[in-house]
Short mmCIF file of C-alpha atoms and ligand atoms in Angstrom, two decimals:
data_model
loop_
_atom_site.label_atom_id
_atom_site.label_comp_id
_atom_site.label_asym_id
_atom_site.label_seq_id
_atom_site.Cartn_x
_atom_site.Cartn_y
_atom_site.Cartn_z
CA MET T 1 37.40 5.95 -3.87
CA ASN T 2 34.93 3.93 -5.90
CA THR T 3 32.05 4.13 -3.47
CA SER T 4 29.81 1.49 -4.97
CA ASP T 5 32.56 -1.10 -4.52
CA LEU T 6 31.98 -0.68 -0.82
CA TYR T 7 28.47 -2.09 -1.04
CA PHE T 8 27.30 -5.64 -1.27
CA LYS T 9 27.90 -6.85 -4.79
CA ARG T 10 24.34 -8.18 -5.00
CA LEU T 11 22.69 -4.81 -4.40
CA LYS T 12 24.77 -3.25 -7.14
CA GLU T 13 23.58 -5.98 -9.52
CA THR T 14 19.91 -6.02 -8.54
CA ASP T 15 18.94 -2.47 -7.60
CA THR T 16 21.10 0.17 -9.14
CA ASP T 17 18.73 2.90 -7.92
CA VAL T 18 19.23 2.11 -4.24
CA ASP T 19 22.90 1.32 -4.77
CA LEU T 20 23.32 4.77 -6.30
CA ILE T 21 21.56 6.49 -3.40
CA LEU T 22 23.67 4.59 -0.86
CA GLY T 23 26.80 5.49 -2.82
CA LYS T 24 25.87 9.18 -2.73
CA GLU T 25 25.30 9.02 1.02
CA LEU T 26 28.66 7.31 1.52
CA ASN T 27 30.32 10.05 -0.53
CA ARG T 28 28.57 12.72 1.52
CA GLN T 29 29.79 11.17 4.75
CA GLN T 30 33.29 10.77 3.33
CA ASN T 31 33.57 14.36 2.09
CA GLN T 32 31.86 16.22 4.93
CA ILE T 33 33.18 16.91 8.40
CA GLU T 34 30.41 15.52 10.57
CA LEU T 35 29.98 17.68 13.65
CA ILE T 36 26.40 16.73 14.53
CA ALA T 37 26.81 15.83 18.20
CA SER T 38 24.40 12.89 18.10
CA GLU T 39 25.98 11.16 15.10
CA ASN T 40 28.87 8.77 14.78
CA ILE T 41 30.45 6.23 12.43
CA ALA T 42 29.56 2.64 13.30
CA SER T 43 32.17 -0.03 12.73
CA LEU T 44 32.09 -2.39 9.75
CA SER T 45 31.40 -5.23 12.20
CA THR T 46 28.31 -3.38 13.47
CA LEU T 47 27.15 -2.83 9.88
CA ASN T 48 27.72 -6.52 9.10
CA ALA T 49 25.61 -7.64 12.07
CA GLN T 50 22.90 -5.07 11.39
CA GLY T 51 22.65 -6.19 7.76
CA SER T 52 22.56 -9.87 8.67
CA VAL T 53 20.17 -12.86 8.40
CA MET T 54 18.66 -12.02 11.78
CA THR T 55 16.58 -9.46 9.91
CA ASN T 56 14.46 -12.46 8.84
CA LYS T 57 13.47 -13.55 12.33
CA TYR T 58 10.42 -12.81 14.45
CA ALA T 59 11.07 -13.21 18.17
CA GLU T 60 8.29 -11.60 20.19
CA GLY T 61 8.98 -12.21 23.85
CA TYR T 62 12.27 -12.52 25.71
CA PRO T 63 15.09 -15.14 25.60
CA GLY T 64 13.68 -18.55 26.55
CA ARG T 65 10.12 -17.12 26.54
CA ARG T 66 9.32 -16.43 22.88
CA TYR T 67 6.07 -16.65 20.97
CA TYR T 68 7.80 -18.20 17.91
CA GLY T 69 9.84 -21.31 17.23
CA GLY T 70 13.37 -21.24 15.84
CA CYS T 71 14.57 -18.64 18.34
CA GLU T 72 17.60 -20.49 19.75
CA PHE T 73 20.18 -18.32 18.00
CA VAL T 74 18.45 -14.99 18.36
CA ASP T 75 18.18 -15.91 22.05
CA GLU T 76 21.96 -16.34 22.06
CA ALA T 77 22.40 -12.90 20.47
CA GLU T 78 20.11 -11.21 23.02
CA GLU T 79 21.68 -13.06 25.98
CA LEU T 80 25.14 -12.04 24.82
CA ALA T 81 24.12 -8.40 24.34
CA LEU T 82 22.53 -8.41 27.82
CA LYS T 83 25.63 -9.91 29.44
CA ARG T 84 27.88 -7.34 27.78
CA VAL T 85 25.72 -4.30 28.51
CA LYS T 86 25.45 -5.24 32.20
CA GLU T 87 29.22 -5.50 32.43
CA LEU T 88 29.70 -2.23 30.55
CA PHE T 89 27.39 -0.15 32.74
CA ASN T 90 27.74 -2.16 35.93
CA CYS T 91 24.01 -2.79 36.21
CA LYS T 92 21.87 -5.75 37.21
CA PHE T 93 19.04 -5.67 34.65
CA ALA T 94 18.52 -4.42 31.12
CA ASN T 95 15.95 -4.38 28.35
CA LEU T 96 17.55 -4.08 24.92
CA GLN T 97 14.45 -4.22 22.75
CA PRO T 98 13.42 -0.54 22.35
CA HIS T 99 14.02 0.57 18.78
CA SER T 100 14.97 4.16 19.64
CA GLY T 101 15.64 6.47 22.56
CA ALA T 102 12.19 8.05 22.28
CA GLN T 103 10.58 4.60 22.45
CA ALA T 104 12.74 3.64 25.42
CA ASN T 105 11.46 6.71 27.27
CA GLN T 106 7.86 5.94 26.25
CA ALA T 107 8.26 2.43 27.63
CA VAL T 108 9.43 3.87 30.95
CA PHE T 109 6.40 6.17 31.05
CA LEU T 110 4.06 3.30 30.22
CA ALA T 111 5.64 1.14 32.92
CA LEU T 112 5.65 3.65 35.77
CA LEU T 113 3.17 6.47 35.08
CA GLN T 114 -0.53 7.01 34.45
CA PRO T 115 -1.84 9.57 31.91
CA HIS T 116 -1.96 13.08 33.45
CA ASP T 117 0.67 12.29 36.09
CA THR T 118 3.11 15.11 36.73
CA ILE T 119 6.67 14.81 35.39
CA LEU T 120 9.59 17.22 35.76
CA GLY T 121 12.20 17.42 32.97
CA MET T 122 14.66 19.87 31.45
CA SER T 123 13.21 22.27 28.87
CA LEU T 124 14.23 22.04 25.24
CA ALA T 125 15.16 25.71 25.38
CA SER T 126 17.78 24.94 28.04
CA GLY T 127 19.28 22.00 26.15
CA GLY T 128 16.85 19.26 27.24
CA HIS T 129 15.23 16.66 25.00
CA LEU T 130 11.89 16.58 23.23
CA THR T 131 10.77 13.46 25.11
CA HIS T 132 11.36 15.01 28.54
CA GLY T 133 8.07 16.90 28.56
CA ALA T 134 8.21 19.24 25.55
CA LYS T 135 4.74 20.42 24.52
CA PRO T 136 4.62 18.93 20.99
CA ASN T 137 5.77 15.50 22.22
CA MET T 138 3.65 12.72 23.75
CA SER T 139 5.51 13.35 27.03
CA GLY T 140 4.19 16.92 27.05
CA LYS T 141 0.70 16.03 25.80
CA TRP T 142 -0.18 13.04 27.98
CA PHE T 143 1.45 14.22 31.20
CA ASN T 144 1.40 17.36 33.25
CA ALA T 145 4.94 18.29 32.26
CA ILE T 146 6.79 20.84 34.35
CA GLN T 147 10.13 22.05 32.98
CA TYR T 148 13.32 23.20 34.69
CA GLY T 149 16.15 25.15 33.07
CA VAL T 150 19.56 26.68 33.53
CA LYS T 151 20.75 29.78 35.36
CA LYS T 152 20.30 33.02 33.46
CA ASP T 153 23.28 34.88 34.93
CA GLY T 154 25.92 34.99 37.65
CA ASN T 155 28.84 32.62 38.15
CA ASP T 156 26.61 29.65 37.34
CA LYS T 157 25.21 31.14 34.12
CA ASP T 158 24.00 28.37 31.73
CA LEU T 159 24.47 25.64 34.35
CA ILE T 160 21.54 23.53 35.55
CA ASP T 161 19.62 25.41 38.20
CA TYR T 162 19.42 22.70 40.90
CA ASP T 163 17.67 25.12 43.26
CA GLU T 164 14.94 25.58 40.68
CA VAL T 165 14.70 21.79 40.18
CA GLU T 166 14.24 21.39 43.93
CA GLU T 167 11.68 24.21 44.22
CA LEU T 168 9.64 22.88 41.28
CA ALA T 169 9.83 19.34 42.67
CA GLU T 170 8.54 20.45 46.07
CA LYS T 171 5.82 22.63 44.54
CA HIS T 172 4.49 20.18 41.91
CA ARG T 173 5.47 16.83 43.48
CA PRO T 174 6.08 15.04 40.15
CA LYS T 175 5.86 11.27 40.06
CA MET T 176 8.99 11.22 37.93
CA ILE T 177 11.98 13.52 37.55
CA ILE T 178 13.95 13.24 34.31
CA ALA T 179 17.64 14.15 34.17
CA GLY T 180 19.68 14.17 30.96
CA ALA T 181 19.97 16.49 27.98
CA SER T 182 20.70 16.92 24.29
CA ALA T 183 22.86 20.02 24.17
CA TYR T 184 24.13 20.41 27.74
CA PRO T 185 27.92 19.90 27.57
CA ARG T 186 28.70 19.67 31.27
CA VAL T 187 28.70 16.93 33.89
CA ILE T 188 25.21 16.53 35.35
CA ASP T 189 25.10 15.99 39.10
CA TRP T 190 23.13 12.70 39.26
CA LYS T 191 23.51 12.54 43.04
CA LYS T 192 21.87 15.93 43.46
CA PHE T 193 18.94 14.77 41.31
CA ARG T 194 18.65 11.62 43.47
CA GLU T 195 18.52 13.70 46.65
CA ILE T 196 15.76 15.89 45.18
CA ALA T 197 13.79 12.84 43.97
CA ASN T 198 14.12 11.23 47.41
CA LYS T 199 12.64 14.30 49.11
CA ILE T 200 9.36 13.88 47.24
CA ASP T 201 9.51 10.12 46.71
CA ALA T 202 9.66 10.45 42.91
CA TYR T 203 11.17 8.09 40.38
CA LEU T 204 14.41 9.35 38.85
CA LEU T 205 14.82 8.57 35.15
CA VAL T 206 18.23 9.42 33.69
CA ASP T 207 18.33 9.63 29.90
CA MET T 208 22.06 9.42 29.22
CA ALA T 209 21.70 9.09 25.42
CA HIS T 210 24.32 11.74 24.74
CA TYR T 211 26.75 10.66 27.42
CA SER T 212 26.55 6.85 27.38
CA GLY T 213 29.78 6.36 25.43
CA LEU T 214 31.56 8.62 27.92
CA VAL T 215 29.99 6.69 30.80
CA ALA T 216 31.08 3.37 29.26
CA ALA T 217 34.63 4.73 29.03
CA LYS T 218 34.46 6.02 32.62
CA GLU T 219 34.98 9.59 31.44
CA TYR T 220 31.58 10.76 32.77
CA PRO T 221 29.80 9.71 35.99
CA ASN T 222 27.69 6.55 35.73
CA PRO T 223 24.10 7.40 36.72
CA ILE T 224 23.08 3.80 37.44
CA ASP T 225 23.60 3.94 41.22
CA TYR T 226 21.64 7.18 41.58
CA SER T 227 18.64 6.54 39.35
CA ASP T 228 15.70 4.16 39.26
CA ILE T 229 15.97 3.77 35.50
CA VAL T 230 18.53 4.75 32.89
CA THR T 231 17.71 5.01 29.18
CA SER T 232 20.03 5.59 26.26
CA THR T 233 20.42 5.32 22.54
CA THR T 234 23.29 3.13 21.38
CA HIS T 235 24.51 5.04 18.33
CA LYS T 236 25.69 8.42 19.65
CA THR T 237 28.92 8.52 21.69
CA LEU T 238 28.53 4.76 22.16
CA ARG T 239 29.19 4.48 18.40
CA GLY T 240 27.07 1.45 17.68
CA ALA T 241 23.91 0.03 16.22
CA ARG T 242 21.11 2.55 15.74
CA SER T 243 18.90 1.59 18.66
CA ALA T 244 18.31 2.00 22.39
CA MET T 245 18.33 0.37 25.83
CA ILE T 246 16.85 0.59 29.31
CA LEU T 247 18.94 -0.24 32.41
CA THR T 248 18.07 -0.59 36.10
CA ASN T 249 19.22 -2.22 39.31
CA ASN T 250 15.64 -2.68 40.53
CA GLU T 251 14.04 -6.07 39.90
CA GLU T 252 10.45 -4.83 40.37
CA ILE T 253 11.06 -2.03 37.88
CA ILE T 254 12.55 -4.31 35.22
CA LYS T 255 9.48 -6.55 35.38
CA LYS T 256 7.27 -3.53 34.65
CA ILE T 257 9.63 -2.28 31.95
CA ASN T 258 9.71 -5.67 30.22
CA SER T 259 5.90 -5.78 30.02
CA ALA T 260 5.78 -2.18 28.86
CA VAL T 261 8.25 -2.76 26.00
CA PHE T 262 6.56 -6.01 24.94
CA PRO T 263 3.61 -6.41 24.65
CA GLY T 264 2.84 -2.88 25.87
CA LEU T 265 4.49 -0.81 23.19
CA GLN T 266 6.26 -2.98 20.64
CA GLY T 267 5.81 -6.27 18.81
CA GLY T 268 8.78 -8.14 17.38
CA PRO T 269 12.19 -6.86 18.44
CA LEU T 270 14.70 -6.17 15.66
CA MET T 271 17.01 -9.13 16.17
CA HIS T 272 19.57 -8.04 13.54
CA VAL T 273 19.89 -4.81 15.53
CA MET T 274 20.15 -6.90 18.72
CA ALA T 275 23.12 -8.76 17.19
CA ALA T 276 24.63 -5.42 16.20
CA LYS T 277 24.13 -4.12 19.77
CA ALA T 278 26.06 -7.15 21.07
CA VAL T 279 28.89 -6.04 18.75
CA THR T 280 28.58 -2.42 19.97
CA PHE T 281 28.87 -3.39 23.64
CA GLY T 282 31.76 -5.76 22.86
CA GLU T 283 33.63 -2.93 21.16
CA ALA T 284 32.93 -0.50 23.99
CA LEU T 285 34.35 -2.97 26.51
CA LYS T 286 37.75 -2.87 24.79
CA PRO T 287 40.53 -0.56 26.07
CA GLU T 288 40.72 1.12 22.64
CA PHE T 289 37.24 2.52 23.21
CA ARG T 290 38.43 4.33 26.30
CA ASN T 291 41.22 5.97 24.29
CA TYR T 292 38.72 6.92 21.62
CA ILE T 293 36.46 8.67 24.16
CA LYS T 294 39.41 10.49 25.75
CA ASN T 295 40.20 11.83 22.26
CA VAL T 296 36.53 12.80 21.72
CA VAL T 297 36.60 14.93 24.87
CA SER T 298 40.01 16.48 24.25
CA ASN T 299 39.01 17.33 20.66
CA ALA T 300 35.86 19.04 21.97
CA LYS T 301 37.93 21.10 24.41
CA ILE T 302 40.26 22.19 21.59
CA LEU T 303 37.33 23.11 19.35
CA ALA T 304 35.79 25.21 22.14
CA GLU T 305 39.14 26.89 22.82
CA VAL T 306 39.66 27.87 19.16
CA LEU T 307 36.11 29.20 18.82
CA VAL T 308 36.64 31.41 21.87
CA GLU T 309 39.91 32.65 20.35
CA ARG T 310 37.86 33.50 17.25
CA GLY T 311 35.50 35.73 19.25
CA PHE T 312 32.53 33.44 19.90
CA ARG T 313 31.00 32.61 23.26
CA ILE T 314 30.68 28.99 24.35
CA VAL T 315 27.51 28.30 26.33
CA THR T 316 28.57 27.26 29.89
CA GLY T 317 32.06 28.56 29.08
CA GLY T 318 33.45 25.23 27.88
CA THR T 319 32.76 21.52 27.81
CA ASP T 320 33.24 18.34 29.87
CA SER T 321 31.98 16.13 27.06
CA HIS T 322 31.73 15.69 23.29
CA ILE T 323 29.45 18.74 22.88
CA VAL T 324 30.44 22.32 22.07
CA TRP T 325 27.47 24.68 22.31
CA LEU T 326 28.20 27.88 20.43
CA ASP T 327 26.58 31.25 21.09
CA LEU T 328 26.65 33.25 17.86
CA SER T 329 25.21 36.43 19.35
CA PRO T 330 28.60 38.17 19.94
CA LYS T 331 28.84 38.27 16.13
CA ASN T 332 25.19 39.09 15.53
CA LEU T 333 24.70 35.88 13.53
CA THR T 334 21.80 33.42 13.67
CA GLY T 335 21.89 29.62 13.86
CA ASP T 336 19.90 28.99 10.69
CA LYS T 337 22.20 31.11 8.53
CA ALA T 338 25.35 29.72 10.14
CA GLU T 339 24.20 26.09 9.76
CA LYS T 340 23.42 26.64 6.08
CA ILE T 341 26.73 28.25 5.14
CA LEU T 342 28.70 25.62 7.06
CA GLU T 343 26.81 22.87 5.24
CA GLU T 344 27.70 24.52 1.93
CA VAL T 345 31.41 24.21 2.71
CA GLY T 346 31.02 20.62 3.94
CA ILE T 347 30.78 21.05 7.71
CA ALA T 348 27.61 19.45 9.09
CA CYS T 349 26.18 20.68 12.39
CA ASN T 350 22.81 21.84 13.68
CA LYS T 351 21.32 25.15 14.71
CA ASN T 352 20.42 25.09 18.37
CA ALA T 353 18.68 27.51 20.67
CA ILE T 354 20.90 28.94 23.40
CA PRO T 355 19.48 29.45 26.90
CA TYR T 356 17.05 32.42 26.97
CA ASP T 357 17.39 32.71 23.19
CA PRO T 358 15.67 35.82 21.83
CA ASN T 359 15.28 34.09 18.43
CA PRO T 360 12.57 31.49 17.68
CA PRO T 361 13.51 27.76 17.44
CA LYS T 362 13.60 27.78 13.63
CA ILE T 363 16.19 30.59 13.66
CA THR T 364 18.10 30.37 16.99
CA SER T 365 21.24 32.17 18.14
CA GLY T 366 23.36 29.07 18.46
CA LEU T 367 24.94 26.01 16.92
CA ARG T 368 25.62 22.62 18.48
CA PHE T 369 28.84 20.85 17.53
CA GLY T 370 30.04 17.40 18.55
CA THR T 371 33.32 15.57 18.06
CA PRO T 372 32.38 11.82 18.12
CA ALA T 373 32.11 11.17 14.36
CA ALA T 374 35.19 13.07 13.20
CA THR T 375 37.22 11.53 16.06
CA SER T 376 36.10 8.07 14.93
CA ARG T 377 37.64 8.64 11.51
CA GLY T 378 40.90 9.80 13.11
CA PHE T 379 40.75 13.60 13.51
CA ASN T 380 43.18 14.67 16.24
CA ASN T 381 43.70 17.85 18.27
CA GLU T 382 45.59 19.55 15.45
CA ASP T 383 42.82 18.72 12.97
CA PHE T 384 40.22 20.15 15.34
CA ARG T 385 42.27 23.32 15.66
CA ILE T 386 42.09 23.56 11.86
CA VAL T 387 38.33 22.79 11.88
CA GLY T 388 37.71 25.48 14.52
CA ASN T 389 39.51 28.04 12.39
CA MET T 390 37.62 26.93 9.27
CA ILE T 391 34.37 27.55 11.15
CA GLY T 392 35.68 30.94 12.31
CA ASP T 393 36.70 31.91 8.74
CA VAL T 394 33.38 30.88 7.19
CA LEU T 395 31.24 32.58 9.83
CA ASP T 396 33.35 35.75 9.88
CA ALA T 397 32.98 35.95 6.09
CA LEU T 398 29.20 36.07 6.57
CA LEU T 399 29.78 39.59 7.83
CA GLU T 400 31.63 40.57 4.62
CA ASN T 401 30.34 41.33 1.11
CA ASP T 402 29.11 38.52 -1.20
CA GLU T 403 32.30 38.34 -3.23
CA LYS T 404 34.57 37.94 -0.20
CA GLN T 405 32.14 35.45 1.30
CA GLN T 406 32.12 33.27 -1.82
CA MET T 407 35.90 33.37 -2.07
CA VAL T 408 36.30 32.20 1.55
CA SER T 409 33.65 29.48 1.14
CA LYS T 410 35.37 28.11 -1.98
CA LYS T 411 38.74 27.99 -0.24
CA ILE T 412 37.31 26.28 2.86
CA ARG T 413 35.37 23.74 0.78
CA GLU T 414 38.68 22.71 -0.82
CA SER T 415 40.36 22.48 2.57
CA VAL T 416 37.48 20.34 3.93
CA ILE T 417 37.80 17.87 1.05
CA SER T 418 41.55 17.71 1.45
CA LEU T 419 41.31 17.09 5.23
CA CYS T 420 38.59 14.47 4.74
CA SER T 421 40.66 12.63 2.14
CA LYS T 422 43.30 11.95 4.83
CA TYR T 423 40.73 10.02 6.88
CA PRO T 424 38.51 7.54 4.96
CA ILE T 425 35.42 6.70 7.00
CA TYR T 426 35.69 3.04 5.94
CA LYS T 427 39.00 1.66 4.86
CA GLU T 428 37.72 -1.57 3.29
CA PRO T 429 34.58 -2.98 1.66
CA TYR T 430 31.82 -4.48 3.78
N1 DSN P 501 18.02 13.93 17.91
C1 DSN P 501 18.99 13.62 18.92
C2 DSN P 501 20.01 14.69 19.05
O1 DSN P 501 20.39 15.24 18.04
O2 DSN P 501 20.47 14.98 20.15
C3 DSN P 501 18.39 13.31 20.20
O3 DSN P 501 17.36 12.41 20.03
#
């Protein structure tokens, strides 16, 4: 494939440096198997909208209430995106202006909390997210952040410890409980979280960033009826524009959220991204999206199955989603080494701590895999069986001598390129 032909002709003519960099990135995406659970491949229509004339427009404010003239068409884009997202997630109100998931969560904090309030979220070490109260993040610095985790052993090993959530909630009486995660592959019991929040009269924020595509496809429970606020990115399983959203059914809360997003936290919304989000939601409303998500989940189940056959342990024992959380400790391997060797053969993933990991976060004993991106380009169950065995071969070779290891890596690199060539990430220029 001549990669630079896939870019706008003008860029190729006017800035060969950037065109070259973009071409290299396209080649990387084409020739690597992308297993980073938070990444996906946006459609050409999304890329068109996100690279459109709406990048030129300032539109501080909300549709019909802007601080600039000339907003009639960006208003149309935002209204359309709002209409579609409400239909998709069956909710009454939405704010689509946050630029990222972290900013969406910050806007919720600004709207509903005061500095030093107590919040209760899942710890990073148990598969939670940085913005749910981790120490280095604003959520952990500005609030009294208490963290819950997963069970250490027993039949429920690795599953969210709802008893602990309840005990911590009753002890610390947080103003907000946060549910949602970054590595947790199982269905989260939103109703249980609601019951706990009700006991102490706390807000319940659900950050469904990882699961929102599955929710849209009705393959994962919709948290909207159980939570006060739902946040999400729009580019993970939802496969769309790189951005975020806030949803609620509560009119008083949306008023506070709207003021918190603008003028509280942000200035001009990115209206080209708004147009692209309208495209994203339109695509997710189509029946084909549901089939896509079913394939994402069944591919993840196959990947987990093969990795177990190859002697690894899967954290939580399996998956209900797009995530496969691998425990490397049965083979005495570490996440940093495994991530690096997989990248060398063209398989992209990320090292990830496992619950109660004895290794520090920069090393870890685990890897996180996800199936959304490879499924978008067409990988099926059989392909994921092959991918699982490739991972097994490469990681097993780490236990062999250098010569054997290099031989296996070379062979797998060739197989990765050959598999990738069957599935172009974009089939036509944009
Ligand atoms: N960085 C994202 C992830 O990989 O899950 C979450 O923000």
